[in-house]
CSV table of C-alpha atoms and ligand atoms in Angstrom, one decimal:
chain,number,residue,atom,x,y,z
A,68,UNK,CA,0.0,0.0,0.0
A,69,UNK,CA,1.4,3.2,-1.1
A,70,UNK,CA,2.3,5.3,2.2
A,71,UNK,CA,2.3,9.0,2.5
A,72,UNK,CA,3.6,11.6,5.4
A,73,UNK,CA,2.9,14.7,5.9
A,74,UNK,CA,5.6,16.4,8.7
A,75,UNK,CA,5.4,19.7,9.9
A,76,UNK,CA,8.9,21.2,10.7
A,77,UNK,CA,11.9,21.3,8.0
A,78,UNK,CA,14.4,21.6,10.7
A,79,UNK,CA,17.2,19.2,11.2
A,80,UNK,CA,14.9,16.2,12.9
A,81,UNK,CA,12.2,16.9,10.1
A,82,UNK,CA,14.1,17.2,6.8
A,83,UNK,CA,16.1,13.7,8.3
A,84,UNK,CA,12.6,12.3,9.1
A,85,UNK,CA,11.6,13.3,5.4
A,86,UNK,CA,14.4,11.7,3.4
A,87,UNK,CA,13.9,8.6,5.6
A,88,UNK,CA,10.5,8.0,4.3
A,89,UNK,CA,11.4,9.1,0.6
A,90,UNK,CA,14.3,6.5,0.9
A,91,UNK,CA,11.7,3.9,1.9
A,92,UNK,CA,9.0,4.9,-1.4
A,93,UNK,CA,6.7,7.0,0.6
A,94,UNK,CA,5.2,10.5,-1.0
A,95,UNK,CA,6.2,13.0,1.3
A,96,UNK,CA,5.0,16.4,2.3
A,97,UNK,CA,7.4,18.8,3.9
A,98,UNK,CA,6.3,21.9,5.6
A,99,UNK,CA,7.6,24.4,8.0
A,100,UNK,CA,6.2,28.3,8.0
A,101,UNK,CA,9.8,29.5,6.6
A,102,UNK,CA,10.6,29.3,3.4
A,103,UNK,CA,14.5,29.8,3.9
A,104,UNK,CA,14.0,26.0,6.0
A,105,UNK,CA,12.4,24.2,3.1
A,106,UNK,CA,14.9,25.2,0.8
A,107,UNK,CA,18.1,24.7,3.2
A,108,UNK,CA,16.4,21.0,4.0
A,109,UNK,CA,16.2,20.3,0.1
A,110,UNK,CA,20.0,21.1,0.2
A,111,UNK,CA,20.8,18.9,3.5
A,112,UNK,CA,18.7,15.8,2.0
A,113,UNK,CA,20.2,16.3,-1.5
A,114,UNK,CA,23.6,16.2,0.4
A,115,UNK,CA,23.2,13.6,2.8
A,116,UNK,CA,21.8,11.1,0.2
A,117,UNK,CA,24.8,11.7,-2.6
A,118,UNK,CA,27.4,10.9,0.4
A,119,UNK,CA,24.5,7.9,1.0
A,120,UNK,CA,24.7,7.0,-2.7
A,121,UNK,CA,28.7,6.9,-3.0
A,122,UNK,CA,28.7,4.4,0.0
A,123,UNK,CA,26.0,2.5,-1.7
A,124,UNK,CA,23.8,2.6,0.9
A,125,UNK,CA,21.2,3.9,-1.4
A,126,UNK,CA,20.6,2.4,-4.6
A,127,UNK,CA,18.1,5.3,-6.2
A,128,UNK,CA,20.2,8.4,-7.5
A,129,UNK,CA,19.1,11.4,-5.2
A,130,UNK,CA,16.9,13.0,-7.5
A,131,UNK,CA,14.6,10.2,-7.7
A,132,UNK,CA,14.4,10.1,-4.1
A,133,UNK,CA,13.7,13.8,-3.7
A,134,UNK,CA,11.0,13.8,-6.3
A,135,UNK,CA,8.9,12.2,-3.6
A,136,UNK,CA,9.4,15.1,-1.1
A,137,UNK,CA,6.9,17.8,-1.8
A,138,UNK,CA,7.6,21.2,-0.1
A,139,UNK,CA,4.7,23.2,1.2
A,140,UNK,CA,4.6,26.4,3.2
A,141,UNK,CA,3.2,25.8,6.3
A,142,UNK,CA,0.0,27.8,6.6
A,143,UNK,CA,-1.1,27.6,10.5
A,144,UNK,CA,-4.7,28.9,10.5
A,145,UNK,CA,-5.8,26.8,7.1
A,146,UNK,CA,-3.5,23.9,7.1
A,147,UNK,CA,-4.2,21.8,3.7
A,148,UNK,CA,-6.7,19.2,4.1
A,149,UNK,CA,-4.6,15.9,3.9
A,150,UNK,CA,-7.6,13.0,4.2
A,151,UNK,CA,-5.7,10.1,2.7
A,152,UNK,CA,-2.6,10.7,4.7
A,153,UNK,CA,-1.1,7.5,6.8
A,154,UNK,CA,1.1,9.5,8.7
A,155,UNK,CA,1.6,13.3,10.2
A,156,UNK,CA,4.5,13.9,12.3
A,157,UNK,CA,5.2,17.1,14.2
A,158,UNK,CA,8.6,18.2,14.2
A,159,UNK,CA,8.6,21.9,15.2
A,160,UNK,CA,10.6,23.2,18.6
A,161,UNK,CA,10.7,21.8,21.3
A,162,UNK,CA,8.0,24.3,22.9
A,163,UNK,CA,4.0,22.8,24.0
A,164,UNK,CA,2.1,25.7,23.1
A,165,UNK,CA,3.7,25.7,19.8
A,166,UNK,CA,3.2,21.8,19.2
A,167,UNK,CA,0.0,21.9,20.6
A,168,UNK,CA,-1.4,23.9,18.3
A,169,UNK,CA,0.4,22.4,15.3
A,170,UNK,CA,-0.9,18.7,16.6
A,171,UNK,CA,-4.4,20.4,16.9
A,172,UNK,CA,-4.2,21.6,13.2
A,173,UNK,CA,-3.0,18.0,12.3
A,174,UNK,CA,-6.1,16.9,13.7
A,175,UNK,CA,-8.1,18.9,12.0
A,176,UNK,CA,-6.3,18.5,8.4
A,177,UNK,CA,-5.8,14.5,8.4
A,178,UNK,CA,-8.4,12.0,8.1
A,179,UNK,CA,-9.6,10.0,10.6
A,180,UNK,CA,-7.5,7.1,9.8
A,181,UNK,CA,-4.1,9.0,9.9
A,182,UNK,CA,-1.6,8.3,12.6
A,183,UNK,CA,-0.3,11.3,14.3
A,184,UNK,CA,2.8,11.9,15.8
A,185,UNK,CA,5.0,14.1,18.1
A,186,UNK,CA,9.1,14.1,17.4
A,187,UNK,CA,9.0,15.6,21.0
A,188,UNK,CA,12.6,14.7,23.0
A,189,UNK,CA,11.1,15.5,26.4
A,190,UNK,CA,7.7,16.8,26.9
A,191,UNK,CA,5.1,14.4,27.7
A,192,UNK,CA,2.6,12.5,24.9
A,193,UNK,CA,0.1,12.3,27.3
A,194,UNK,CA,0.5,16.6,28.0
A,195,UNK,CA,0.5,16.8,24.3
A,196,UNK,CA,-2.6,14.5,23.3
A,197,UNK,CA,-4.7,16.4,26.0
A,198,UNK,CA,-6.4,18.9,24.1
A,199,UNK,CA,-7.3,16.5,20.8
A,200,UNK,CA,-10.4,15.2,20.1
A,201,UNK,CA,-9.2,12.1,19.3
A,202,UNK,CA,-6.4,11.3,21.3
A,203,UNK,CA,-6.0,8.0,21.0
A,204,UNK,CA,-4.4,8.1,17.4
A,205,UNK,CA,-1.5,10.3,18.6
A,206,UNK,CA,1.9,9.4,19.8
A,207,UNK,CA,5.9,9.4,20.2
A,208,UNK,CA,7.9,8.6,17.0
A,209,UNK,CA,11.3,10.0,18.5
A,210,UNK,CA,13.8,9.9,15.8
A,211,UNK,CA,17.8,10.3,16.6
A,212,UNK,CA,20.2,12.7,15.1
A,213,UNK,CA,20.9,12.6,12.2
A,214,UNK,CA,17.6,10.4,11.6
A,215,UNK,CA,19.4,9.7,7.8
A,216,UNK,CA,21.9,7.3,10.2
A,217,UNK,CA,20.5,6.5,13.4
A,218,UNK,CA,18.5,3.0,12.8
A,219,UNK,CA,16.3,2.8,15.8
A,220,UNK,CA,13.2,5.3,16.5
A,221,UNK,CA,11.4,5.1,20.1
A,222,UNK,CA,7.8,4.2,19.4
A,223,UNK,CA,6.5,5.8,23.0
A,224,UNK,CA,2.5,5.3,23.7
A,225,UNK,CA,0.8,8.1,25.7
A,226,UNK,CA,-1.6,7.2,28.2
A,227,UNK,CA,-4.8,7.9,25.9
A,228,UNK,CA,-2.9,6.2,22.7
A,229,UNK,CA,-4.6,2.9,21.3
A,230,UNK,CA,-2.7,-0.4,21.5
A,231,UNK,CA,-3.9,-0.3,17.4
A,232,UNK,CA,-2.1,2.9,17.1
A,233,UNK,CA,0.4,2.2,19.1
A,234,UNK,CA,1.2,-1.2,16.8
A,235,UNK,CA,0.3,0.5,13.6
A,236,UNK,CA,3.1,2.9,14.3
A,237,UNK,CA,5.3,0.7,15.1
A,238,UNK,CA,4.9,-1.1,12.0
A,239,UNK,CA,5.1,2.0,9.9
A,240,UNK,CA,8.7,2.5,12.0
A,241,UNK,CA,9.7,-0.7,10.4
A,242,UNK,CA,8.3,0.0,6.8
A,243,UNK,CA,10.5,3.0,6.8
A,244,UNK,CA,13.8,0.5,7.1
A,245,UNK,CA,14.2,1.5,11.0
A,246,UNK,CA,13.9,-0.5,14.6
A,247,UNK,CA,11.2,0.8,16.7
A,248,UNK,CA,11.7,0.6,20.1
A,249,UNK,CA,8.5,0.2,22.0
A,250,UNK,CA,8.2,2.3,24.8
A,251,UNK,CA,5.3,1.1,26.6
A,252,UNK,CA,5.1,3.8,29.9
A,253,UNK,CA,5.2,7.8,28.8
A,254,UNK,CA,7.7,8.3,31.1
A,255,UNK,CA,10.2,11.7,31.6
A,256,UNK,CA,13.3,10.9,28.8
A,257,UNK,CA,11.2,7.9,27.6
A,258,UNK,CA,13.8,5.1,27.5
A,259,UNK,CA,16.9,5.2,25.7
A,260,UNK,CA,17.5,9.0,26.7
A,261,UNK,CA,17.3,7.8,30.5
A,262,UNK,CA,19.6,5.4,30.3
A,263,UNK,CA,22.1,7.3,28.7
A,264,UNK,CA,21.6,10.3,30.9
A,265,UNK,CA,22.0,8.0,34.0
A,266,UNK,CA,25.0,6.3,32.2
A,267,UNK,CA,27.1,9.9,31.7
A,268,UNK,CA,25.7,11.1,35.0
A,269,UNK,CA,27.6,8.2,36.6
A,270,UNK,CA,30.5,8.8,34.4
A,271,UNK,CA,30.5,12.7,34.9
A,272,UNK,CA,30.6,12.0,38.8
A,273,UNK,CA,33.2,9.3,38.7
A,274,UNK,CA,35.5,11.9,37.1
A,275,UNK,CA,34.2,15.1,39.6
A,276,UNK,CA,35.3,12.4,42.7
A,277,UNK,CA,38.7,11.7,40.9
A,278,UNK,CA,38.1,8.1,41.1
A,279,UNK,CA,39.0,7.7,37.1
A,280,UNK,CA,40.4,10.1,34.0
A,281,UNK,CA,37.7,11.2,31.7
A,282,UNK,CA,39.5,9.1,29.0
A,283,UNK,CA,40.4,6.1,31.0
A,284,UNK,CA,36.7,5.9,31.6
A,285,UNK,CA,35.5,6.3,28.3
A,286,UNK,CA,38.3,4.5,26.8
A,287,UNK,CA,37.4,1.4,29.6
A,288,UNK,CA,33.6,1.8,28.4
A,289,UNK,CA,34.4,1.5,24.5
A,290,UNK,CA,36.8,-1.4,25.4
A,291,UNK,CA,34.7,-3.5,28.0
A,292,UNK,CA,31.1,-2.8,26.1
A,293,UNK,CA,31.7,-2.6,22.9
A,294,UNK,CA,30.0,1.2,22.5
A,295,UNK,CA,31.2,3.5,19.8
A,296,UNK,CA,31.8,6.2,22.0
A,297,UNK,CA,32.3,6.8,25.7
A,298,UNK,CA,29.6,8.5,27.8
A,299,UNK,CA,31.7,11.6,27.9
A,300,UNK,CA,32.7,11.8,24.3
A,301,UNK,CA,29.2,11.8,23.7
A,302,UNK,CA,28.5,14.6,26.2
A,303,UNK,CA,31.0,16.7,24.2
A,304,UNK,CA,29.6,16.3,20.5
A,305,UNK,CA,26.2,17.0,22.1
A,306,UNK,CA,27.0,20.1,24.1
A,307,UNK,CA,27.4,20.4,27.9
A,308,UNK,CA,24.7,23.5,27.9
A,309,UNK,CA,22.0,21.0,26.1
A,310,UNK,CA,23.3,18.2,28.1
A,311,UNK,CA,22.9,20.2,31.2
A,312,UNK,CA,19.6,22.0,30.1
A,313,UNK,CA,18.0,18.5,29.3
A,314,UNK,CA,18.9,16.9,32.7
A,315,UNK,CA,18.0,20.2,34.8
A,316,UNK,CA,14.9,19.7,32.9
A,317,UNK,CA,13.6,16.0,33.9
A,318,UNK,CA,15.3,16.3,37.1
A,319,UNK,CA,12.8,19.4,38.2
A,320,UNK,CA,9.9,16.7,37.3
A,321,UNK,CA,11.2,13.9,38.5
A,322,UNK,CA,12.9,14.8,41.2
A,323,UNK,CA,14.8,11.6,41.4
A,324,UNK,CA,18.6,11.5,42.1
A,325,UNK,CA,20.0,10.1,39.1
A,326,UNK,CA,19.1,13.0,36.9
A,327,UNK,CA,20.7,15.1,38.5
A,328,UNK,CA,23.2,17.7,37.3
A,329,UNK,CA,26.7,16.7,38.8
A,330,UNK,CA,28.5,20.1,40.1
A,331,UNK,CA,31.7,19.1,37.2
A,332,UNK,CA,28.9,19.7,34.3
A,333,UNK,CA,27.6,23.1,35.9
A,334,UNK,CA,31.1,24.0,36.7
A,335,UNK,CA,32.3,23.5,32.8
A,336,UNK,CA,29.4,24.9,31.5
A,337,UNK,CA,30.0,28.3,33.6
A,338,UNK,CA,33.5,28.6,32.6
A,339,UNK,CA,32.4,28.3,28.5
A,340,UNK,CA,33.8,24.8,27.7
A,341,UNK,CA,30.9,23.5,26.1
A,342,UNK,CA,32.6,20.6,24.3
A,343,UNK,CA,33.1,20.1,20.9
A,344,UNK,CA,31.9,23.7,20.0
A,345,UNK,CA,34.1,25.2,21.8
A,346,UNK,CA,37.2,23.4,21.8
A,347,UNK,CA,37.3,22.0,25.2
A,348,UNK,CA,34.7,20.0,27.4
A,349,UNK,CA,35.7,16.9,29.2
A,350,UNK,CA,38.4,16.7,26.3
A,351,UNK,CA,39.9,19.4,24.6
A,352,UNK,CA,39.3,18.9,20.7
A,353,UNK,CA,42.5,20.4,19.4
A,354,UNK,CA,44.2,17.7,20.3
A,355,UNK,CA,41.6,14.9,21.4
A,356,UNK,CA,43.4,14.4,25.4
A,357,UNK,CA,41.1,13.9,28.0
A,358,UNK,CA,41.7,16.9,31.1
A,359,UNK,CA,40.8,14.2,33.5
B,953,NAD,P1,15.0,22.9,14.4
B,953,NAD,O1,15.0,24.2,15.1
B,953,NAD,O2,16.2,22.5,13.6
B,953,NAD,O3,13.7,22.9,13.4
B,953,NAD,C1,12.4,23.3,13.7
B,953,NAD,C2,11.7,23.8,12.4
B,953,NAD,O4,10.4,24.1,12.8
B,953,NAD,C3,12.3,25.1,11.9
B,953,NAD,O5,12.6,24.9,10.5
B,953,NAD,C4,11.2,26.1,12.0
B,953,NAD,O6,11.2,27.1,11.0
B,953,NAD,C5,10.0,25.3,12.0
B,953,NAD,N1,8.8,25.9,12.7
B,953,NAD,C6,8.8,26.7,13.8
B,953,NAD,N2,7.6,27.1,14.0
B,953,NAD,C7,6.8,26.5,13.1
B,953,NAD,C8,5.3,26.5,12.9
B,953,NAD,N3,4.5,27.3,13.6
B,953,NAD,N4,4.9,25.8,11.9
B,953,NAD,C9,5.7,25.1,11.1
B,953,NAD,N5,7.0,25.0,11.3
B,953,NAD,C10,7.5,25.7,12.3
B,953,NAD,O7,14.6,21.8,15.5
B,953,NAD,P2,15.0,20.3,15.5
B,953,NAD,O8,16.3,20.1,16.1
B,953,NAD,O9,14.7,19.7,14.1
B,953,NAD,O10,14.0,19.7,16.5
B,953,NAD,C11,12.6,19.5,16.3
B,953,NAD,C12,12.0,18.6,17.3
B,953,NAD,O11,12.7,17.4,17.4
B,953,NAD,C13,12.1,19.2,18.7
B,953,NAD,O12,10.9,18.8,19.5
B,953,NAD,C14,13.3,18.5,19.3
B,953,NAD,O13,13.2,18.5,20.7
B,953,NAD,C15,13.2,17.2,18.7
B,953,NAD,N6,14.4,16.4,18.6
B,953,NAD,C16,15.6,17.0,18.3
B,953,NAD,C17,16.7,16.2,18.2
B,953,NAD,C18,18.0,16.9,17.8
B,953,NAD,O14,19.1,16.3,18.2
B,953,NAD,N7,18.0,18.0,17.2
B,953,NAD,C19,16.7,14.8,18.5
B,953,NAD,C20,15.4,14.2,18.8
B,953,NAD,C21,14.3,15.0,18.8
């Protein structure tokens, strides 16, 4: 059955989420309210799938696959009605007024079969759902960066989203050549974001106590579990500010220990070293050694 998608935000998470579904064969619709975003996510996709087509990962040249991406100006107040649609995913910032109305427009667009979803990293489905009609066709699809690369998407049902939904997505995940994770409980982080966070929070404090270097640790972590990258390597490509902003975040509603902030992560963060932007984190970047 020929799928389409309609996704609302031609940011970096959207235009990623679009090229994902062209690659698999479905028509797309991109939209987002600036123009300027549609046309610098044409130029991302179109880059991203020639370095895709030179490794061979993708056997269509890039034009073919971008044919199936249509662009559309996002236009908030009469959103085009879209009633054969089998998805509509949501991928503005990270703000609830903002996605609430978007999802609300989604709701009122789509037709009654389509699945909608929220690319949300950390506010609630069940907070988002709560002013729809229909909530029980709307949940989590939460995509990695860069969505082109990252294989697995968390497939997270809300408290009012249908176990038919909730398996439809899920499907739809796999149709589109990626591993849904299912995350059954809408909890603060979801899954894979709480363990990681709890995973460099551990590392973070090991380092603060002087128990371990930051790159004996990491170096120890890639070694003895096989992961790409060490907790705080990965801290550093994301950005200590985000790191910090997103655990200062589910710690003020969860309260619970393990999220949060170690004093080392505030400290960097108030002296500027932000990691990999700014040359120096929990490593300095110029020259890759770990300041321990
Ligand atoms: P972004 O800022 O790169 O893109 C957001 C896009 O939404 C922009 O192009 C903007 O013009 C558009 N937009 C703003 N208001 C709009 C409106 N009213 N209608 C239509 N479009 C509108 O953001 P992003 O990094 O792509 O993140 C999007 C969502 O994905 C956020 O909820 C974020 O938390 C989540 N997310 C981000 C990442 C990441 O690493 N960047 C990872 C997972 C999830």
């Amino acid at each position: 059955m020929q799928r389409s998608v309609l996704i609302v935000g031609a940011g970096a998470m959207g235009a990623g989420i679009a090229q994902v579904c062209a690659q698999a064969g479905w028509d797309v619709t991109l939209s987002d309210v600036e123009q300027q975003a549609l046309d610098r996510a044409r130029g991302s996709m179109r880059s991203s799938l020639e370095r895709l087509a030179r490794k061979g990962v993708v056997r269509e040249t890039p034009g073919i696959v971008l044919r199936r991406v249509r662009p559309l100006l996002w236009e908030e107040n009469a959103p085009e009605s879209q009633p054969d649609l089998t998805l509509a995913i949501e991928a503005v910032p990270e703000d609830l007024g903002l996605k609430r109305r978007i999802l609300a427009a989604l709701e009122t667009a789509c037709g009654a079969c389509t699945i909608i979803a929220t690319n949300t990293s950390g506010i609630p489905i069940t907070t988002l759902s709560e002013e729809l009609t229909e909530p029980g066709r709307m949940l989590g699809m939460h995509f990695f960066n860069p969505p082109a690369l990252m294989k697995v998407v968390e497939v997270i049902q809300g408290e009012q989203t249908t176990s038919e939904t909730f398996q439809a997505a899920a499907e739809l995940v796999r149709e589109m050549d990626r591993e849904p994770v299912l995350v059954r409980r809408d909890l603060p982080g979801f899954v894979l974001n709480r363990v990681a966070m709890t995973a460099s929070n551990e590392a973070i404090r090991l380092v603060q106590e002087g128990v371990v270097t930051a790159e004996d640790l990491d170096r120890g972590v890639r070694g003895a579990f096989g992961w790409r990258m060490g907790p705080l390597e990965t801290v550093d490509l994301v950005g200590l500010d985000v790191v910090l902003a997103a655990r200062e975040e589910i710690f003020r509603r969860t309260a619970d220990p393990r999220f949060e902030p170690p004093a080392l992560l505030r400290d960097l963060v108030e002296r500027g070293h932000l990691g990999r932007k700014t040359g120096r984190g929990f490593f300095r970047h110029e020259d890759g050694k770990g300041e321990g």
